[in-house]
Amino acid sequence: MLEKSTVYEAALCNYLYKKGNKVDFQKIIYLDSNMKINKFYIVDIYLPKYNLIIEVDGEYHYNSEQVLKDNIKTSELKSMGYKLFRCNNEDIFNLDLLYSKLMKVIK
Protein backbone atom coordinates (compact mmCIF):
# COMPACT_ATOMS: atom_id res chain seq x y z
CA MET A 1 0.00 0.00 0.00
CA LEU A 2 1.46 3.33 -1.05
CA GLU A 3 -0.84 5.80 0.63
CA LYS A 4 -3.03 5.59 3.66
CA SER A 5 -6.18 3.91 2.44
CA THR A 6 -9.64 4.64 3.74
CA VAL A 7 -12.03 2.03 5.11
CA TYR A 8 -14.27 2.83 2.14
CA GLU A 9 -11.57 2.04 -0.42
CA ALA A 10 -10.63 -1.13 1.44
CA ALA A 11 -14.27 -2.26 1.66
CA LEU A 12 -14.81 -1.77 -2.07
CA CYS A 13 -11.52 -3.45 -2.93
CA ASN A 14 -12.43 -6.47 -0.78
CA TYR A 15 -15.92 -6.65 -2.29
CA LEU A 16 -14.57 -6.56 -5.85
CA TYR A 17 -12.02 -9.25 -5.02
CA LYS A 18 -14.73 -11.49 -3.54
CA LYS A 19 -16.70 -11.03 -6.77
CA GLY A 20 -13.80 -12.69 -8.59
CA ASN A 21 -12.04 -9.60 -9.95
CA LYS A 22 -8.30 -9.13 -10.09
CA VAL A 23 -7.87 -5.92 -8.14
CA ASP A 24 -4.84 -3.65 -8.03
CA PHE A 25 -5.14 -1.46 -4.95
CA GLN A 26 -3.45 1.95 -5.02
CA LYS A 27 -1.80 1.30 -8.36
CA ILE A 28 0.74 3.69 -9.83
CA ILE A 29 -0.24 4.84 -13.32
CA TYR A 30 2.63 6.52 -15.16
CA LEU A 31 1.72 9.32 -17.55
CA ASP A 32 4.51 8.58 -19.99
CA SER A 33 6.17 5.46 -21.34
CA ASN A 34 9.48 6.35 -19.69
CA MET A 35 7.89 5.83 -16.25
CA LYS A 36 9.41 9.03 -14.87
CA ILE A 37 8.88 9.17 -11.15
CA ASN A 38 7.47 12.72 -11.28
CA LYS A 39 4.76 11.89 -13.83
CA PHE A 40 2.31 9.48 -12.28
CA TYR A 41 -0.96 9.14 -10.40
CA ILE A 42 -1.82 6.71 -7.65
CA VAL A 43 -5.32 5.45 -8.31
CA ASP A 44 -7.50 3.96 -5.59
CA ILE A 45 -8.50 0.77 -7.41
CA TYR A 46 -7.64 -0.61 -10.83
CA LEU A 47 -9.39 -3.53 -12.52
CA PRO A 48 -6.96 -4.60 -15.27
CA LYS A 49 -9.43 -6.94 -17.00
CA TYR A 50 -11.62 -3.92 -17.82
CA ASN A 51 -8.92 -1.22 -17.92
CA LEU A 52 -11.06 0.50 -15.30
CA ILE A 53 -9.91 2.90 -12.61
CA ILE A 54 -12.17 3.44 -9.62
CA GLU A 55 -11.71 6.50 -7.47
CA VAL A 56 -13.48 6.66 -4.10
CA ASP A 57 -13.89 10.35 -3.32
CA GLY A 58 -13.99 11.37 0.31
CA GLU A 59 -15.20 14.66 1.69
CA TYR A 60 -12.07 16.65 0.78
CA HIS A 61 -12.69 15.96 -2.91
CA TYR A 62 -15.49 18.52 -2.88
CA ASN A 63 -13.46 21.66 -2.28
CA SER A 64 -12.82 23.73 -5.41
CA GLU A 65 -9.06 23.14 -5.52
CA GLN A 66 -9.43 19.37 -5.26
CA VAL A 67 -12.26 19.30 -7.82
CA LEU A 68 -9.92 20.97 -10.31
CA LYS A 69 -7.13 18.47 -9.56
CA ASP A 70 -9.55 15.56 -9.90
CA ASN A 71 -10.84 16.88 -13.23
CA ILE A 72 -7.29 17.11 -14.58
CA LYS A 73 -6.48 13.61 -13.29
CA THR A 74 -9.65 12.21 -14.89
CA SER A 75 -8.93 13.92 -18.20
CA GLU A 76 -5.32 12.73 -18.37
CA LEU A 77 -6.19 9.15 -17.45
CA LYS A 78 -9.05 8.99 -19.95
CA SER A 79 -6.79 10.39 -22.68
CA MET A 80 -4.52 7.39 -22.03
CA GLY A 81 -7.41 5.03 -22.72
CA TYR A 82 -8.50 4.19 -19.18
CA LYS A 83 -12.15 4.03 -18.18
CA LEU A 84 -12.74 5.94 -14.98
CA PHE A 85 -15.49 5.58 -12.42
CA ARG A 86 -15.87 7.92 -9.47
CA CYS A 87 -17.98 7.21 -6.44
CA ASN A 88 -18.16 8.71 -2.98
CA ASN A 89 -17.85 7.22 0.48
CA GLU A 90 -21.63 6.96 0.90
CA ASP A 91 -21.87 4.73 -2.18
CA ILE A 92 -19.89 2.09 -0.31
CA PHE A 93 -22.84 1.54 2.05
CA ASN A 94 -24.68 -0.20 -0.82
CA LEU A 95 -22.02 -2.24 -2.56
CA ASP A 96 -24.46 -4.32 -4.60
CA LEU A 97 -25.95 -1.19 -6.17
CA LEU A 98 -22.50 0.28 -6.74
CA TYR A 99 -21.36 -2.95 -8.41
CA SER A 100 -24.30 -2.87 -10.81
CA LYS A 101 -23.35 0.71 -11.76
CA LEU A 102 -19.76 -0.42 -12.34
CA MET A 103 -20.91 -3.24 -14.61
CA LYS A 104 -22.79 -0.70 -16.76
CA VAL A 105 -19.61 1.34 -17.19
CA ILE A 106 -17.65 -1.76 -18.18
CA LYS A 107 -20.10 -2.82 -20.89
PDB file of N, CA and C in Angstrom, residues 1 6-7 12 17-18 23 27 31 34 37-38 41 46-47 61 63-64 66 81 83 86 88 92 97-98:
ATOM      1  N   MET A   1       0.849  -1.172   0.000  1.00  0.00           N
ATOM      2  CA  MET A   1       0.000   0.000   0.000  1.00  0.00           C
ATOM      3  C   MET A   1       0.896   1.236   0.000  1.00  0.00           C
ATOM      4  N   THR A   6      -8.480   4.412   2.879  1.00  0.00           N
ATOM      5  CA  THR A   6      -9.637   4.638   3.737  1.00  0.00           C
ATOM      6  C   THR A   6     -10.375   3.321   3.906  1.00  0.00           C
ATOM      7  N   VAL A   7     -11.224   3.247   4.911  1.00  0.00           N
ATOM      8  CA  VAL A   7     -12.027   2.029   5.112  1.00  0.00           C
ATOM      9  C   VAL A   7     -12.968   1.831   3.931  1.00  0.00           C
ATOM     10  N   LEU A  12     -14.496  -1.562  -0.657  1.00  0.00           N
ATOM     11  CA  LEU A  12     -14.808  -1.770  -2.071  1.00  0.00           C
ATOM     12  C   LEU A  12     -13.811  -2.738  -2.703  1.00  0.00           C
ATOM     13  N   TYR A  17     -12.837  -8.036  -5.037  1.00  0.00           N
ATOM     14  CA  TYR A  17     -12.020  -9.246  -5.017  1.00  0.00           C
ATOM     15  C   TYR A  17     -12.900 -10.475  -4.778  1.00  0.00           C
ATOM     16  N   LYS A  18     -13.823 -10.366  -3.836  1.00  0.00           N
ATOM     17  CA  LYS A  18     -14.725 -11.487  -3.536  1.00  0.00           C
ATOM     18  C   LYS A  18     -15.657 -11.800  -4.706  1.00  0.00           C
ATOM     19  N   VAL A  23      -7.807  -7.301  -8.608  1.00  0.00           N
ATOM     20  CA  VAL A  23      -7.869  -5.922  -8.140  1.00  0.00           C
ATOM     21  C   VAL A  23      -6.460  -5.436  -7.809  1.00  0.00           C
ATOM     22  N   LYS A  27      -2.729   1.556  -7.249  1.00  0.00           N
ATOM     23  CA  LYS A  27      -1.796   1.304  -8.359  1.00  0.00           C
ATOM     24  C   LYS A  27      -1.192   2.613  -8.862  1.00  0.00           C
ATOM     25  N   LEU A  31       2.289   8.514 -16.470  1.00  0.00           N
ATOM     26  CA  LEU A  31       1.720   9.316 -17.547  1.00  0.00           C
ATOM     27  C   LEU A  31       2.555   9.303 -18.819  1.00  0.00           C
ATOM     28  N   ASN A  34       8.171   6.413 -20.326  1.00  0.00           N
ATOM     29  CA  ASN A  34       9.484   6.352 -19.685  1.00  0.00           C
ATOM     30  C   ASN A  34       9.382   6.096 -18.188  1.00  0.00           C
ATOM     31  N   ILE A  37       9.436   9.180 -12.498  1.00  0.00           N
ATOM     32  CA  ILE A  37       8.880   9.167 -11.155  1.00  0.00           C
ATOM     33  C   ILE A  37       8.006  10.396 -10.873  1.00  0.00           C
ATOM     34  N   ASN A  38       8.245  11.509 -11.554  1.00  0.00           N
ATOM     35  CA  ASN A  38       7.474  12.719 -11.281  1.00  0.00           C
ATOM     36  C   ASN A  38       6.227  12.837 -12.156  1.00  0.00           C
ATOM     37  N   TYR A  41       0.135   9.030 -11.353  1.00  0.00           N
ATOM     38  CA  TYR A  41      -0.965   9.138 -10.399  1.00  0.00           C
ATOM     39  C   TYR A  41      -1.041   7.821  -9.633  1.00  0.00           C
ATOM     40  N   TYR A  46      -7.746  -0.362  -9.388  1.00  0.00           N
ATOM     41  CA  TYR A  46      -7.637  -0.611 -10.828  1.00  0.00           C
ATOM     42  C   TYR A  46      -8.056  -2.047 -11.107  1.00  0.00           C
ATOM     43  N   LEU A  47      -8.969  -2.208 -12.068  1.00  0.00           N
ATOM     44  CA  LEU A  47      -9.392  -3.527 -12.522  1.00  0.00           C
ATOM     45  C   LEU A  47      -8.789  -3.753 -13.906  1.00  0.00           C
ATOM     46  N   HIS A  61     -12.635  15.861  -1.448  1.00  0.00           N
ATOM     47  CA  HIS A  61     -12.687  15.957  -2.908  1.00  0.00           C
ATOM     48  C   HIS A  61     -13.694  17.006  -3.387  1.00  0.00           C
ATOM     49  N   ASN A  63     -13.870  20.255  -2.297  1.00  0.00           N
ATOM     50  CA  ASN A  63     -13.457  21.662  -2.282  1.00  0.00           C
ATOM     51  C   ASN A  63     -12.965  22.026  -3.675  1.00  0.00           C
ATOM     52  N   SER A  64     -13.051  23.300  -4.019  1.00  0.00           N
ATOM     53  CA  SER A  64     -12.820  23.729  -5.405  1.00  0.00           C
ATOM     54  C   SER A  64     -11.432  23.374  -5.917  1.00  0.00           C
ATOM     55  N   GLN A  66      -9.515  20.803  -5.018  1.00  0.00           N
ATOM     56  CA  GLN A  66      -9.427  19.369  -5.262  1.00  0.00           C
ATOM     57  C   GLN A  66     -10.277  18.948  -6.458  1.00  0.00           C
ATOM     58  N   GLY A  81      -6.617   6.200 -22.374  1.00  0.00           N
ATOM     59  CA  GLY A  81      -7.414   5.035 -22.716  1.00  0.00           C
ATOM     60  C   GLY A  81      -8.060   4.309 -21.548  1.00  0.00           C
ATOM     61  N   LYS A  83     -10.790   3.679 -18.605  1.00  0.00           N
ATOM     62  CA  LYS A  83     -12.149   4.029 -18.185  1.00  0.00           C
ATOM     63  C   LYS A  83     -12.028   4.469 -16.734  1.00  0.00           C
ATOM     64  N   ARG A  86     -15.985   7.251 -10.775  1.00  0.00           N
ATOM     65  CA  ARG A  86     -15.866   7.916  -9.472  1.00  0.00           C
ATOM     66  C   ARG A  86     -17.099   7.633  -8.646  1.00  0.00           C
ATOM     67  N   ASN A  88     -18.501   8.060  -4.238  1.00  0.00           N
ATOM     68  CA  ASN A  88     -18.163   8.711  -2.975  1.00  0.00           C
ATOM     69  C   ASN A  88     -18.276   7.706  -1.833  1.00  0.00           C
ATOM     70  N   ILE A  92     -20.438   3.346  -0.816  1.00  0.00           N
ATOM     71  CA  ILE A  92     -19.893   2.088  -0.309  1.00  0.00           C
ATOM     72  C   ILE A  92     -20.888   1.391   0.626  1.00  0.00           C
ATOM     73  N   LEU A  97     -25.515  -2.224  -5.234  1.00  0.00           N
ATOM     74  CA  LEU A  97     -25.953  -1.193  -6.173  1.00  0.00           C
ATOM     75  C   LEU A  97     -24.754  -0.574  -6.889  1.00  0.00           C
ATOM     76  N   LEU A  98     -23.708  -0.289  -6.153  1.00  0.00           N
ATOM     77  CA  LEU A  98     -22.499   0.281  -6.740  1.00  0.00           C
ATOM     78  C   LEU A  98     -21.904  -0.673  -7.776  1.00  0.00           C
TER      79      LEU A  98
END
